[in-house]
Amino acid sequence: MPDTLSPLAPIGVTTGPLPASRKTYVAPDRDPSLRVPVRMIDLSDEALSPVPVYDCSGPYTDPNAAIDVEKGLARPRADWVRARGGVEPYAGRHVKPEDNGYATGERLAREFPLRHQPLRGVGAAPITQLEFARAGMITQEMIYVAARENLGRKQALAEAHAKLADGDSFGAALPAFITPEFVRDEIARGRAIIPANINHAELEPMIIGRNFLVKINANIGNSAVASSIEEEVEKMVWAIRWGADTVMDLSTGRNIHNTREWILRNAPVPIGTVPIYQALEKVHGDPAKLDWEVYKDTLIEQCEQGVDYFTIHA
């Protein structure tokens, strides 16, 4: 993956409100310190109230946000994670030549300017959302996603009441309104997940599960012909502007590690990968040389960066 950016070239991405829309925030009663994003769509009939909808575009559609791709997004989850305890910072693994497909010189994409020390769990304290849920604890992430899931729910339920009465739930248990307790219980029962790596502190939490809103995943990836760090970050930004709840980075070839770091530090949505793509690059594309140690090292590398979910071919 060639990178045409000079070391001093600033990276810019698309920002600004979506058409006929305004970015606002709501504060959940359970934790007023949280700022849950809402997209307010203005209707052509000014007599009608704006329509609130789920917003996964991050600060890129907030005209009051100062976007600096070189510094990355704000990291509010870092405080949440540390306040709960059970984690410690550590040095982490060093970036190796094979992490970027052995790219060197002009072919090596520049590193993200800042390095955040990764966190890891210590002792028997819970650190994942599943562990907290099964311990009966409600996290800020659970409160956050409950507020997101409720946007426009009252109006939608009122309009759909007759249809719902005649429908078949197929075993789904849909409450009138989503509460943090309901979120916790669904996660504890294994029916929902909040993909949220403790090392992806820029993340705005979201939930995936049968009793929650449908989510959209967008696939992006570098090009073997022509790609740059700027283009890959811009792909992520455009994906979330148009409604992607999660983004899967399917990059192959050179510069996978550095590209992923830029994306993660600027991503307000969960980022996923297919680790075997990078693992194969580490062994020069020879499957016969791919063993567990190489694959494990790749998983650790990506977890330390903050990757939230994996596709693992078995």
Tab-separated table of C-alpha atoms in Angstrom:
chain	number	residue	atom	x	y	z
A	1	MET	CA	0.000	0.000	0.000
A	2	PRO	CA	1.892	3.115	-1.134
A	3	ASP	CA	1.524	6.225	0.982
A	4	THR	CA	1.986	9.499	-0.881
A	5	LEU	CA	1.695	11.726	2.195
A	6	SER	CA	4.779	13.653	3.229
A	7	PRO	CA	5.686	13.582	6.952
A	8	LEU	CA	4.443	17.168	7.317
A	9	ALA	CA	1.270	16.921	5.235
A	10	PRO	CA	-1.808	17.523	7.420
A	11	ILE	CA	-4.609	14.999	7.076
A	12	GLY	CA	-8.088	16.382	6.525
A	13	VAL	CA	-11.459	14.635	6.389
A	14	THR	CA	-15.032	15.558	5.540
A	15	THR	CA	-16.871	17.359	8.332
A	16	GLY	CA	-20.090	19.333	8.735
A	17	PRO	CA	-23.779	18.586	9.350
A	18	LEU	CA	-25.737	16.160	7.211
A	19	PRO	CA	-28.416	17.617	4.887
A	20	ALA	CA	-31.348	19.266	6.689
A	21	SER	CA	-29.951	18.021	9.982
A	22	ARG	CA	-28.660	19.319	13.294
A	23	LYS	CA	-26.487	17.523	15.818
A	24	THR	CA	-27.718	17.559	19.399
A	25	TYR	CA	-27.028	15.531	22.526
A	26	VAL	CA	-29.186	14.041	25.263
A	27	ALA	CA	-28.139	13.319	28.842
A	28	PRO	CA	-29.566	10.088	30.318
A	29	ASP	CA	-31.274	10.493	33.693
A	30	ARG	CA	-29.185	7.627	35.062
A	31	ASP	CA	-25.929	9.476	34.299
A	32	PRO	CA	-26.320	13.133	33.201
A	33	SER	CA	-22.578	13.373	32.540
A	34	LEU	CA	-23.003	11.291	29.383
A	35	ARG	CA	-23.624	13.009	26.034
A	36	VAL	CA	-25.558	10.731	23.695
A	37	PRO	CA	-25.639	12.030	20.088
A	38	VAL	CA	-28.898	12.645	18.259
A	39	ARG	CA	-29.477	13.716	14.669
A	40	MET	CA	-32.449	16.092	14.383
A	41	ILE	CA	-33.876	16.097	10.853
A	42	ASP	CA	-35.790	19.256	9.921
A	43	LEU	CA	-38.896	18.593	7.809
A	44	SER	CA	-39.965	20.666	4.814
A	45	ASP	CA	-43.212	21.445	6.631
A	46	GLU	CA	-41.941	23.832	9.296
A	47	ALA	CA	-45.096	23.278	11.318
A	48	LEU	CA	-43.911	19.759	12.058
A	49	SER	CA	-41.362	19.033	14.757
A	50	PRO	CA	-37.882	17.818	13.760
A	51	VAL	CA	-37.477	14.047	13.746
A	52	PRO	CA	-34.839	12.652	16.153
A	53	VAL	CA	-32.891	9.690	14.791
A	54	TYR	CA	-30.013	7.489	15.880
A	55	ASP	CA	-26.692	9.117	14.989
A	56	CYS	CA	-23.438	7.199	14.541
A	57	SER	CA	-21.540	9.922	12.634
A	58	GLY	CA	-19.467	10.948	15.647
A	59	PRO	CA	-18.177	14.514	16.096
A	60	TYR	CA	-17.615	14.845	12.345
A	61	THR	CA	-21.151	16.236	11.925
A	62	ASP	CA	-20.917	18.543	14.937
A	63	PRO	CA	-20.077	22.081	13.760
A	64	ASN	CA	-18.783	22.891	17.242
A	65	ALA	CA	-16.281	20.026	17.304
A	66	ALA	CA	-12.616	20.698	16.603
A	67	ILE	CA	-11.470	17.812	14.418
A	68	ASP	CA	-7.744	17.105	14.290
A	69	VAL	CA	-7.013	13.748	12.684
A	70	GLU	CA	-3.387	14.032	13.786
A	71	LYS	CA	-4.492	13.964	17.442
A	72	GLY	CA	-7.487	11.672	17.128
A	73	LEU	CA	-10.871	11.979	18.797
A	74	ALA	CA	-11.535	12.666	22.467
A	75	ARG	CA	-11.222	9.594	24.697
A	76	PRO	CA	-14.034	9.751	27.305
A	77	ARG	CA	-14.125	5.979	27.820
A	78	ALA	CA	-10.588	6.065	29.211
A	79	ASP	CA	-11.956	7.693	32.380
A	80	TRP	CA	-14.870	5.238	32.591
A	81	VAL	CA	-12.589	2.222	32.329
A	82	ARG	CA	-10.037	3.472	34.852
A	83	ALA	CA	-12.711	4.537	37.344
A	84	ARG	CA	-14.136	1.006	37.383
A	85	GLY	CA	-10.732	-0.418	38.264
A	86	GLY	CA	-9.436	-3.863	37.464
A	87	VAL	CA	-7.084	-2.619	34.726
A	88	GLU	CA	-3.496	-1.473	34.483
A	89	PRO	CA	-1.432	0.247	31.776
A	90	TYR	CA	1.552	-1.625	30.412
A	91	ALA	CA	4.180	-1.165	27.723
A	92	GLY	CA	2.605	-3.505	25.202
A	93	ARG	CA	4.402	-5.089	22.288
A	94	HIS	CA	6.701	-3.088	20.037
A	95	VAL	CA	5.725	-2.545	16.413
A	96	LYS	CA	7.678	-4.977	14.260
A	97	PRO	CA	8.568	-4.710	10.548
A	98	GLU	CA	6.206	-7.584	9.749
A	99	ASP	CA	3.272	-5.687	11.318
A	100	ASN	CA	3.335	-3.397	8.290
A	101	GLY	CA	4.135	-6.083	5.755
A	102	TYR	CA	7.879	-5.352	5.878
A	103	ALA	CA	7.323	-1.953	4.245
A	104	THR	CA	10.337	0.348	4.467
A	105	GLY	CA	11.443	3.788	3.335
A	106	GLU	CA	8.949	5.646	1.166
A	107	ARG	CA	6.643	2.636	1.134
A	108	LEU	CA	6.167	2.738	4.909
A	109	ALA	CA	3.104	4.755	5.932
A	110	ARG	CA	3.820	7.174	8.735
A	111	GLU	CA	2.900	6.275	12.266
A	112	PHE	CA	0.103	7.954	14.185
A	113	PRO	CA	1.796	10.855	16.048
A	114	LEU	CA	0.529	9.876	19.519
A	115	ARG	CA	0.853	6.591	21.360
A	116	HIS	CA	-1.597	5.623	24.093
A	117	GLN	CA	-0.407	2.979	26.519
A	118	PRO	CA	-2.642	-0.104	26.268
A	119	LEU	CA	-4.620	-1.375	29.240
A	120	ARG	CA	-5.091	-4.948	30.415
A	121	GLY	CA	-7.082	-6.619	33.145
A	122	VAL	CA	-5.574	-7.464	36.519
A	123	GLY	CA	-6.820	-9.910	39.114
A	124	ALA	CA	-10.322	-11.328	38.947
A	125	ALA	CA	-12.161	-8.023	38.502
A	126	PRO	CA	-14.548	-7.806	35.520
A	127	ILE	CA	-13.375	-5.738	32.546
A	128	THR	CA	-15.620	-6.775	29.640
A	129	GLN	CA	-19.248	-5.765	29.279
A	130	LEU	CA	-20.215	-9.445	29.476
A	131	GLU	CA	-18.360	-9.867	32.765
A	132	PHE	CA	-19.977	-6.762	34.237
A	133	ALA	CA	-23.420	-7.895	33.091
A	134	ARG	CA	-23.043	-11.354	34.589
A	135	ALA	CA	-21.868	-9.743	37.837
A	136	GLY	CA	-25.122	-7.753	37.890
A	137	MET	CA	-23.372	-4.430	37.326
A	138	ILE	CA	-24.503	-1.594	35.036
A	139	THR	CA	-21.780	0.301	33.194
A	140	GLN	CA	-21.733	3.706	31.523
A	141	GLU	CA	-21.731	1.855	28.213
A	142	MET	CA	-25.020	0.149	29.109
A	143	ILE	CA	-26.606	3.450	30.140
A	144	TYR	CA	-25.344	5.060	26.937
A	145	VAL	CA	-26.731	2.414	24.575
A	146	ALA	CA	-30.086	2.348	26.376
A	147	ALA	CA	-30.486	6.062	25.671
A	148	ARG	CA	-29.505	5.577	22.015
A	149	GLU	CA	-31.961	2.731	21.519
A	150	ASN	CA	-34.859	4.815	22.874
A	151	LEU	CA	-34.535	7.669	20.363
A	152	GLY	CA	-37.876	8.120	18.612
A	153	ARG	CA	-39.189	4.957	20.248
A	154	LYS	CA	-42.284	6.526	21.798
A	155	GLN	CA	-43.516	7.879	18.458
A	156	ALA	CA	-42.632	4.695	16.595
A	157	LEU	CA	-44.487	2.492	19.072
A	158	ALA	CA	-47.580	4.682	18.991
A	159	GLU	CA	-47.741	4.556	15.196
A	160	ALA	CA	-47.021	0.837	14.993
A	161	HIS	CA	-49.291	-0.335	17.826
A	162	ALA	CA	-51.922	-1.904	15.569
A	163	LYS	CA	-49.347	-3.673	13.404
A	164	LEU	CA	-47.484	-4.977	16.437
A	165	ALA	CA	-50.706	-6.383	17.882
A	166	ASP	CA	-51.246	-8.480	14.745
A	167	GLY	CA	-47.605	-9.491	14.353
A	168	ASP	CA	-45.557	-12.483	15.465
A	169	SER	CA	-42.648	-11.686	17.773
A	170	PHE	CA	-40.932	-15.032	17.010
A	171	GLY	CA	-39.905	-15.232	20.641
A	172	ALA	CA	-38.439	-11.737	20.892
A	173	ALA	CA	-39.016	-9.891	24.155
A	174	LEU	CA	-39.361	-6.247	23.195
A	175	PRO	CA	-40.079	-3.834	26.057
A	176	ALA	CA	-41.842	-0.537	25.486
A	177	PHE	CA	-38.643	1.283	26.414
A	178	ILE	CA	-35.057	0.147	26.742
A	179	THR	CA	-33.563	0.481	30.218
A	180	PRO	CA	-29.964	-0.062	31.356
A	181	GLU	CA	-31.241	-3.056	33.332
A	182	PHE	CA	-32.707	-4.590	30.169
A	183	VAL	CA	-29.414	-4.005	28.350
A	184	ARG	CA	-27.510	-5.685	31.182
A	185	ASP	CA	-29.844	-8.686	31.236
A	186	GLU	CA	-29.701	-9.220	27.470
A	187	ILE	CA	-25.899	-9.151	27.538
A	188	ALA	CA	-25.751	-11.511	30.530
A	189	ARG	CA	-28.013	-13.976	28.720
A	190	GLY	CA	-25.801	-13.940	25.648
A	191	ARG	CA	-28.426	-12.346	23.411
A	192	ALA	CA	-26.627	-9.036	22.880
A	193	ILE	CA	-23.134	-7.569	22.802
A	194	ILE	CA	-21.552	-4.155	23.223
A	195	PRO	CA	-18.369	-4.368	21.102
A	196	ALA	CA	-16.119	-2.051	23.102
A	197	ASN	CA	-12.416	-2.792	23.544
A	198	ILE	CA	-11.042	-1.036	26.639
A	199	ASN	CA	-8.239	0.255	24.398
A	200	HIS	CA	-10.669	1.977	22.016
A	201	ALA	CA	-11.444	4.918	24.284
A	202	GLU	CA	-12.715	7.073	21.397
A	203	LEU	CA	-15.716	4.769	20.991
A	204	GLU	CA	-19.354	5.867	21.309
A	205	PRO	CA	-20.936	2.640	22.659
A	206	MET	CA	-23.560	0.749	20.652
A	207	ILE	CA	-25.300	-2.596	21.067
A	208	ILE	CA	-26.088	-5.502	18.752
A	209	GLY	CA	-28.797	-8.028	19.615
A	210	ARG	CA	-32.116	-9.534	18.570
A	211	ASN	CA	-34.112	-7.243	20.881
A	212	PHE	CA	-32.422	-4.038	19.727
A	213	LEU	CA	-32.393	-1.864	16.636
A	214	VAL	CA	-30.998	-3.318	13.413
A	215	LYS	CA	-27.379	-2.279	12.854
A	216	ILE	CA	-25.385	-1.780	9.654
A	217	ASN	CA	-21.766	-2.813	9.128
A	218	ALA	CA	-19.605	-1.176	6.451
A	219	ASN	CA	-16.541	-2.827	4.939
A	220	ILE	CA	-13.541	-0.708	3.998
A	221	GLY	CA	-9.979	-1.600	3.060
A	222	ASN	CA	-6.904	-0.315	1.358
A	223	SER	CA	-6.218	-0.720	-2.337
A	224	ALA	CA	-3.241	-2.615	-3.697
A	225	VAL	CA	-3.114	-0.067	-6.534
A	226	ALA	CA	-3.317	3.277	-4.755
A	227	SER	CA	-4.226	4.146	-1.176
A	228	SER	CA	-3.116	6.560	1.486
A	229	ILE	CA	-3.714	7.013	5.184
A	230	GLU	CA	-5.899	10.013	4.401
A	231	GLU	CA	-8.082	7.990	2.029
A	232	GLU	CA	-8.586	5.182	4.530
A	233	VAL	CA	-9.628	7.529	7.350
A	234	GLU	CA	-11.915	9.355	4.928
A	235	LYS	CA	-13.570	6.056	3.952
A	236	MET	CA	-14.360	5.425	7.604
A	237	VAL	CA	-15.737	8.944	8.044
A	238	TRP	CA	-18.009	8.643	5.006
A	239	ALA	CA	-19.213	5.218	6.116
A	240	ILE	CA	-20.400	6.542	9.482
A	241	ARG	CA	-21.805	9.753	7.956
A	242	TRP	CA	-24.210	7.620	5.950
A	243	GLY	CA	-25.211	5.331	8.790
A	244	ALA	CA	-22.635	2.596	9.390
A	245	ASP	CA	-22.880	1.461	13.008
A	246	THR	CA	-19.665	-0.555	12.780
A	247	VAL	CA	-16.770	-0.563	10.316
A	248	MET	CA	-14.761	-3.610	9.275
A	249	ASP	CA	-11.223	-2.885	8.074
A	250	LEU	CA	-10.439	-5.507	5.422
A	251	SER	CA	-7.035	-4.087	4.511
A	252	THR	CA	-4.398	-6.387	3.064
A	253	GLY	CA	-0.819	-5.870	1.936
A	254	ARG	CA	1.586	-3.350	3.391
A	255	ASN	CA	1.008	-0.838	6.191
A	256	ILE	CA	-1.876	-2.672	7.850
A	257	HIS	CA	-0.780	-1.767	11.395
A	258	ASN	CA	-0.175	1.934	10.804
A	259	THR	CA	-3.337	2.317	8.718
A	260	ARG	CA	-5.435	0.651	11.407
A	261	GLU	CA	-3.972	2.896	14.120
A	262	TRP	CA	-5.036	6.041	12.247
A	263	ILE	CA	-8.520	4.629	11.722
A	264	LEU	CA	-8.981	3.538	15.348
A	265	ARG	CA	-7.799	6.801	16.868
A	266	ASN	CA	-10.341	8.653	14.732
A	267	ALA	CA	-13.243	6.175	14.887
A	268	PRO	CA	-16.307	6.760	17.099
A	269	VAL	CA	-17.760	3.370	16.077
A	270	PRO	CA	-16.538	-0.188	16.742
A	271	ILE	CA	-13.781	-1.277	14.355
A	272	GLY	CA	-13.385	-4.894	13.286
A	273	THR	CA	-10.764	-6.811	11.344
A	274	VAL	CA	-9.987	-10.182	9.790
A	275	PRO	CA	-6.722	-10.990	11.638
A	276	ILE	CA	-5.660	-13.745	9.273
A	277	TYR	CA	-5.132	-11.158	6.525
A	278	GLN	CA	-2.390	-9.468	8.511
A	279	ALA	CA	-1.044	-12.758	9.845
A	280	LEU	CA	-0.513	-13.955	6.270
A	281	GLU	CA	1.397	-10.774	5.436
A	282	LYS	CA	3.725	-11.534	8.343
A	283	VAL	CA	4.720	-14.835	6.688
A	284	HIS	CA	4.997	-13.349	3.182
A	285	GLY	CA	1.658	-14.830	2.134
A	286	ASP	CA	2.746	-18.452	2.652
A	287	PRO	CA	-0.042	-20.367	4.485
A	288	ALA	CA	2.379	-23.205	5.256
A	289	LYS	CA	4.340	-20.846	7.513
A	290	LEU	CA	1.279	-19.569	9.360
A	291	ASP	CA	1.167	-21.070	12.856
A	292	TRP	CA	-0.560	-20.324	16.158
A	293	GLU	CA	2.269	-18.150	17.466
A	294	VAL	CA	2.026	-15.790	14.479
A	295	TYR	CA	-1.760	-15.681	14.713
A	296	LYS	CA	-1.742	-15.147	18.499
A	297	ASP	CA	0.782	-12.329	18.160
A	298	THR	CA	-1.501	-10.696	15.584
A	299	LEU	CA	-4.522	-10.931	17.896
A	300	ILE	CA	-2.571	-9.387	20.783
A	301	GLU	CA	-1.272	-6.616	18.528
A	302	GLN	CA	-4.759	-5.719	17.340
A	303	CYS	CA	-6.315	-5.939	20.821
A	304	GLU	CA	-3.688	-3.555	22.162
A	305	GLN	CA	-4.540	-1.113	19.376
A	306	GLY	CA	-8.233	-1.243	20.274
A	307	VAL	CA	-9.889	-3.482	17.670
A	308	ASP	CA	-13.408	-4.210	18.915
A	309	TYR	CA	-14.409	-7.361	17.017
A	310	PHE	CA	-12.863	-10.030	14.800
A	311	THR	CA	-13.899	-12.276	11.961
A	312	ILE	CA	-12.078	-15.550	12.610
A	313	HIS	CA	-12.290	-18.202	9.916
A	314	ALA	CA	-12.398	-21.669	11.422
